[in-house]
Short mmCIF file of C-alpha atoms in Angstrom, two decimals:
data_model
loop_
_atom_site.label_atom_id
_atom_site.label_comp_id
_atom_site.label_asym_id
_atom_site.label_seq_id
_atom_site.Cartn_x
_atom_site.Cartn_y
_atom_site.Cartn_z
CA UNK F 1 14.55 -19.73 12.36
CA UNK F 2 15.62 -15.96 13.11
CA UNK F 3 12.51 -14.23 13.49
CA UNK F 4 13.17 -10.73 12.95
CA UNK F 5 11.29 -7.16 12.00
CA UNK F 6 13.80 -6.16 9.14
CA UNK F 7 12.76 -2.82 7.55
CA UNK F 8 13.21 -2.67 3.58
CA UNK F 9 16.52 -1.12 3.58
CA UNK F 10 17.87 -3.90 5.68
CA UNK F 11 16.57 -6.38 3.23
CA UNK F 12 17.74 -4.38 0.64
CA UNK F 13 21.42 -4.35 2.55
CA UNK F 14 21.44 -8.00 3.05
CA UNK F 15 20.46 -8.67 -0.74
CA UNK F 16 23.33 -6.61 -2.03
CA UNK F 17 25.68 -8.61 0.38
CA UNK F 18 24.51 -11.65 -1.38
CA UNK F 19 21.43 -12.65 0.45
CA UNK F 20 18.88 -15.37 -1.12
CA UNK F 21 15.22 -14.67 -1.07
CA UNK F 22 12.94 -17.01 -1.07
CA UNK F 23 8.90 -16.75 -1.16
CA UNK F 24 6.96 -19.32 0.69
CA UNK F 25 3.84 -18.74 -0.72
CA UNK F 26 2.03 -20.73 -3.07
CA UNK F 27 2.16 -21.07 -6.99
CA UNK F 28 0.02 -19.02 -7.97
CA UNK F 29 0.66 -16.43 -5.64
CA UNK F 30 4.27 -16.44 -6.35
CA UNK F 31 3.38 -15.94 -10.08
CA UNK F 32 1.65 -13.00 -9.87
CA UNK F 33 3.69 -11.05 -7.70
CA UNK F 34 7.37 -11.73 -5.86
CA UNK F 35 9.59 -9.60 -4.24
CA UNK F 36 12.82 -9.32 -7.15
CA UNK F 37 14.69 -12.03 -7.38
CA UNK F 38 12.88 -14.33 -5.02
CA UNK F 39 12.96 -17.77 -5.76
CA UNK F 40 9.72 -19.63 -4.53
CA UNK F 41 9.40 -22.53 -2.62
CA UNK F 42 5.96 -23.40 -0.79
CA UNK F 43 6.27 -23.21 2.37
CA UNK F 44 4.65 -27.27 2.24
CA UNK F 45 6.98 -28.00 0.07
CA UNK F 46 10.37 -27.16 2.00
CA UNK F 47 12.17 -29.51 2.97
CA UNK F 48 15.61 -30.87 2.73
CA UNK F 49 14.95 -31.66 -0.90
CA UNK F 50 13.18 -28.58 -1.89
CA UNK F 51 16.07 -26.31 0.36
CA UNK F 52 18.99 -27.88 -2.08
CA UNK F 53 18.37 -25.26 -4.33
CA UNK F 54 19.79 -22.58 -1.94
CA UNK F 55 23.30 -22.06 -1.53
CA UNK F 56 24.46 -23.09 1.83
CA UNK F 57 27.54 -20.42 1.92
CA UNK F 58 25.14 -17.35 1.41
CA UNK F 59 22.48 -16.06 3.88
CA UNK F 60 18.92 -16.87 3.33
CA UNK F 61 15.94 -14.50 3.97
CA UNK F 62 12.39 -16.00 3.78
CA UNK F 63 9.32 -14.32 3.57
CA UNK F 64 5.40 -14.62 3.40
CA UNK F 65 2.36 -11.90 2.98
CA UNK F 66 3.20 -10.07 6.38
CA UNK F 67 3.16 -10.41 9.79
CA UNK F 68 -0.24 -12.66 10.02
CA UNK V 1 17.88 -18.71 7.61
CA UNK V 2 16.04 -14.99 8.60
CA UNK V 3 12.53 -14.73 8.40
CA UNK V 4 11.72 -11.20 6.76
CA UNK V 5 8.29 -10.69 9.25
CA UNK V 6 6.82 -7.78 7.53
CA UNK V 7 6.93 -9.58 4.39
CA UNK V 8 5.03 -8.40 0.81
CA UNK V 9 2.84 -6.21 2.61
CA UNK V 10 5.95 -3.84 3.97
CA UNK V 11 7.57 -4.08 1.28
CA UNK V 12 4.38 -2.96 -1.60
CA UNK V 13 4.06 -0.50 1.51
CA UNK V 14 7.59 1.38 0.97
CA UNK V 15 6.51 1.10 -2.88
CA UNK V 16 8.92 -1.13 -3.82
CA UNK V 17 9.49 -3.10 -7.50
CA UNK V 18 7.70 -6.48 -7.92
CA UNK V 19 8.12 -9.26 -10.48
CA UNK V 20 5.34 -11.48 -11.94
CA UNK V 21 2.21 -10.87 -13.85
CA UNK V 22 1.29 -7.84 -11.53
CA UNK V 23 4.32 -5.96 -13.03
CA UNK V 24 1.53 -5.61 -15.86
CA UNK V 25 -1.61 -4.44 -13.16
CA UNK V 26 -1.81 -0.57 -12.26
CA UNK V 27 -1.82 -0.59 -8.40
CA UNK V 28 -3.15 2.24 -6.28
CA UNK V 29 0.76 2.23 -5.00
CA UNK V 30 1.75 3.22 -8.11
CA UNK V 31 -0.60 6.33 -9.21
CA UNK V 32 -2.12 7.72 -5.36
CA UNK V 33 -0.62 11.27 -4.89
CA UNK V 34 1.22 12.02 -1.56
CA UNK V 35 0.19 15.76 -1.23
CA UNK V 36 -2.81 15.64 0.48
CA UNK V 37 -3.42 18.13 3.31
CA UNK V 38 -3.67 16.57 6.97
CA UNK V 39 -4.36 17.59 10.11
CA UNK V 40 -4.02 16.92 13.84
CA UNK V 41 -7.41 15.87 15.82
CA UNK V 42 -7.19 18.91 17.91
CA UNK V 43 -6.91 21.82 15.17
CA UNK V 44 -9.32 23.87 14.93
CA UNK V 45 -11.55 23.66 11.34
CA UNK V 46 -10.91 27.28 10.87
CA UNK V 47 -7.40 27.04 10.79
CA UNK V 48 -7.59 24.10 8.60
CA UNK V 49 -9.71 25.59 5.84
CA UNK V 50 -7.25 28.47 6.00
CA UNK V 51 -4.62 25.71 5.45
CA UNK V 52 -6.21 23.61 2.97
CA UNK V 53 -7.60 26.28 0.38
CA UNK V 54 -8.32 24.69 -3.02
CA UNK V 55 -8.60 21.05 -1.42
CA UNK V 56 -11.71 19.41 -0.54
CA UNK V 57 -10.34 16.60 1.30
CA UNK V 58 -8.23 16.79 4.73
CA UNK V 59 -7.33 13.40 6.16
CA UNK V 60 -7.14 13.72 10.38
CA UNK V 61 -4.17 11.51 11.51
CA UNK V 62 -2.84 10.83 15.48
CA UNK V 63 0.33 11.72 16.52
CA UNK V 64 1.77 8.56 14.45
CA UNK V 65 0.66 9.33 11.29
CA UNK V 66 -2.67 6.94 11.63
CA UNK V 67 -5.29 7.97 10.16
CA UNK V 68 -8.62 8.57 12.37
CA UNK V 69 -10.87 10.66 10.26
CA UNK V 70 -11.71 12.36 7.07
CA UNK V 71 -12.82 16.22 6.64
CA UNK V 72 -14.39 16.37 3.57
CA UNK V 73 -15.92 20.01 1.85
CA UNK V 74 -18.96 19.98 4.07
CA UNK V 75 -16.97 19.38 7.05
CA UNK V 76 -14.37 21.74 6.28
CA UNK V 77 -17.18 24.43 6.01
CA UNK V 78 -18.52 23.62 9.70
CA UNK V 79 -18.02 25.95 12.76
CA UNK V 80 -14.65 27.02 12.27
CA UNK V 81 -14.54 26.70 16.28
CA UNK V 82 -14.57 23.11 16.07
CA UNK V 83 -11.83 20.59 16.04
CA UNK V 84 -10.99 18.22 13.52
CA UNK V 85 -12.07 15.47 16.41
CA UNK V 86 -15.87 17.54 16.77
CA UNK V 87 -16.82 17.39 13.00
CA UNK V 88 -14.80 14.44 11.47
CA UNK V 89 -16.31 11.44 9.30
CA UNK V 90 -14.06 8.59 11.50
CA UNK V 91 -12.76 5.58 10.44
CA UNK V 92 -13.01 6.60 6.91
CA UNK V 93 -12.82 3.35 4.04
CA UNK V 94 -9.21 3.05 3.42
CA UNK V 95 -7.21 0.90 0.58
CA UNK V 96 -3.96 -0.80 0.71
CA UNK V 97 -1.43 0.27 -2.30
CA UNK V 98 -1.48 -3.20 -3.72
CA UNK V 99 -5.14 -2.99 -4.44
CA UNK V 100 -5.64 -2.69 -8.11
CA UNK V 101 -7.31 -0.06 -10.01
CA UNK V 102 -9.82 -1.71 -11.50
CA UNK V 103 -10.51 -2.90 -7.67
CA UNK V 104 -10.35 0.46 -6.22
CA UNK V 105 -12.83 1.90 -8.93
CA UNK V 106 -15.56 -1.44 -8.21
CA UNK V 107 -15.34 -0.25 -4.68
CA UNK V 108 -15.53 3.70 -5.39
CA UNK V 109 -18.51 2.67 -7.53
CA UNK V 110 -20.16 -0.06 -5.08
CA UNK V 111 -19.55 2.70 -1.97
CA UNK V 112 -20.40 5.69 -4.26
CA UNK V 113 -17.49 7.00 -2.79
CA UNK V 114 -16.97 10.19 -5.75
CA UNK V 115 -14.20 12.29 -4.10
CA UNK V 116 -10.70 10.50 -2.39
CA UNK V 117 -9.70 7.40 -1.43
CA UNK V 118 -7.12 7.28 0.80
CA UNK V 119 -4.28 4.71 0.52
CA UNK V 120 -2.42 3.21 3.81
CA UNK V 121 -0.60 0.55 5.00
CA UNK V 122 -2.15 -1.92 6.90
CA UNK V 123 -1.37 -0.09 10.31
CA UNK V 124 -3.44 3.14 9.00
CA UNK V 125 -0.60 5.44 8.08
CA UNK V 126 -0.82 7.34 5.16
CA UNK V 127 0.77 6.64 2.06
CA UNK V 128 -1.58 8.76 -0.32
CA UNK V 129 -4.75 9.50 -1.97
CA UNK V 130 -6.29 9.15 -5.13
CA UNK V 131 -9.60 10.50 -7.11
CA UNK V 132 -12.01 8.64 -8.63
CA UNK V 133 -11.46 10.95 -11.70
CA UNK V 134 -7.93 10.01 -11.57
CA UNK V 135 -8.55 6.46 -11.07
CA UNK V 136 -10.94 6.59 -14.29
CA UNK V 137 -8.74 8.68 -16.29
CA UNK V 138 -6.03 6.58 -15.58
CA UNK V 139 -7.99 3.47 -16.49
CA UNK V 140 -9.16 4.49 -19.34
CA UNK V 141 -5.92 5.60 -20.57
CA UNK V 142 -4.60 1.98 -20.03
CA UNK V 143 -7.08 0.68 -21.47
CA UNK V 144 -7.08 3.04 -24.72
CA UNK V 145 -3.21 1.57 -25.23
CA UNK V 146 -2.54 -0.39 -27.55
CA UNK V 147 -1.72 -3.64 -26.35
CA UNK V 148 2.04 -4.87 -26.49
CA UNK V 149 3.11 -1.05 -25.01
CA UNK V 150 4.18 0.01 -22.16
CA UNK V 151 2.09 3.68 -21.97
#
């Protein structure tokens, strides 16, 4: 995976070309507060079943709480 | 795939929108004022006090924007030879924005802390402050509401 410092108006740029966004976090978590638009799947749950959901023709951004 | 590093935390940071059940919590993000006064470590307390009139609070940041100390009234009314570094109250208590309110009061109470609290990201630089008279005015106000509204 592409590990990269994006700032927020890159991740807002790469949303608006089409980007997905998906939160690893867990359940809970993800239920009280996302980023817009983020999908959720736990980051134990991802695999190649879990990672059907994306679309394979559009980028894919991940993220967790921060850098730790 | 790209891995977005910074994550929530940037993002809460730059006061962006969230989804989910916190859309309905009042965060510090959302209410801390961005006007407060600051100074460098090496101005002199004279100068500030000139600067600051009508403020009790000064925050003392680096030469990034971190914050490193807190001038508060009795400081700003010290030796108005001294430098912000001389007199300062370092390392002052700081809060991220996606702390809430009620969270932020608890720890204004538990701290008697009965002036500012400053809000910053997790590196130290400053996003804002916010009284504890705001923070209960606010909270009282939300609470006051009538539930099922959005005021």
């Amino acid at each position: 995976m592409a590990a990269q410092v994006f700032s927020v108006s890159e991740v807002k740029q790469l949303l608006d070309q089409g980007a997905q966004l998906v939160d690893v976090l867990g359940e809970d978590e993800f239920e009280h507060d996302h980023l817009p638009g983020a999908i959720n799947i736990p980051l134990k749950q991802l695999d190649a079943t879990t990672a059907s959901r994306l679309d394979r023709g559009r980028p894919v951004l991940v993220y967790c709480n921060d850098f730790g | 795939m790209l891995d977005y590093v910074p994550g929530k935390t940037a993002w809460y940071e730059d006061n962006q929108p969230r989804e989910g059940k916190a859309v309905d919590e009042i965060w510090i993000g959302d209410v801390a004022g961005s006007d407060v006064p600051t100074c460098s470590l090496t101005e002199p307390i004279g100068d500030i006090r000139r600067r600051t009139e009508g403020w009790d609070t000064c925050v003392v940041v680096d030469s990034k924007g971190i914050v490193v100390g807190l001038l508060r009234k009795k400081e700003l009314d010290a030796d108005p030879r001294a430098t912000a570094e001389q007199v300062m109250r370092p390392g002052p208590k700081t809060f991220r924005p996606n702390v809430t309110l009620q969270e932020l009061l608890k720890s204004m109470r538990d701290h008697e802390i009965q002036t500012n609290s400053l809000v910053t990201t997790a590196e130290g630089r400053l996003l804002g402050v916010i009284s504890r008279a705001d923070a209960e005015a606010t909270l009282a106000h939300e609470q006051a509401a009538p539930t099922g509204t959005d005021s």
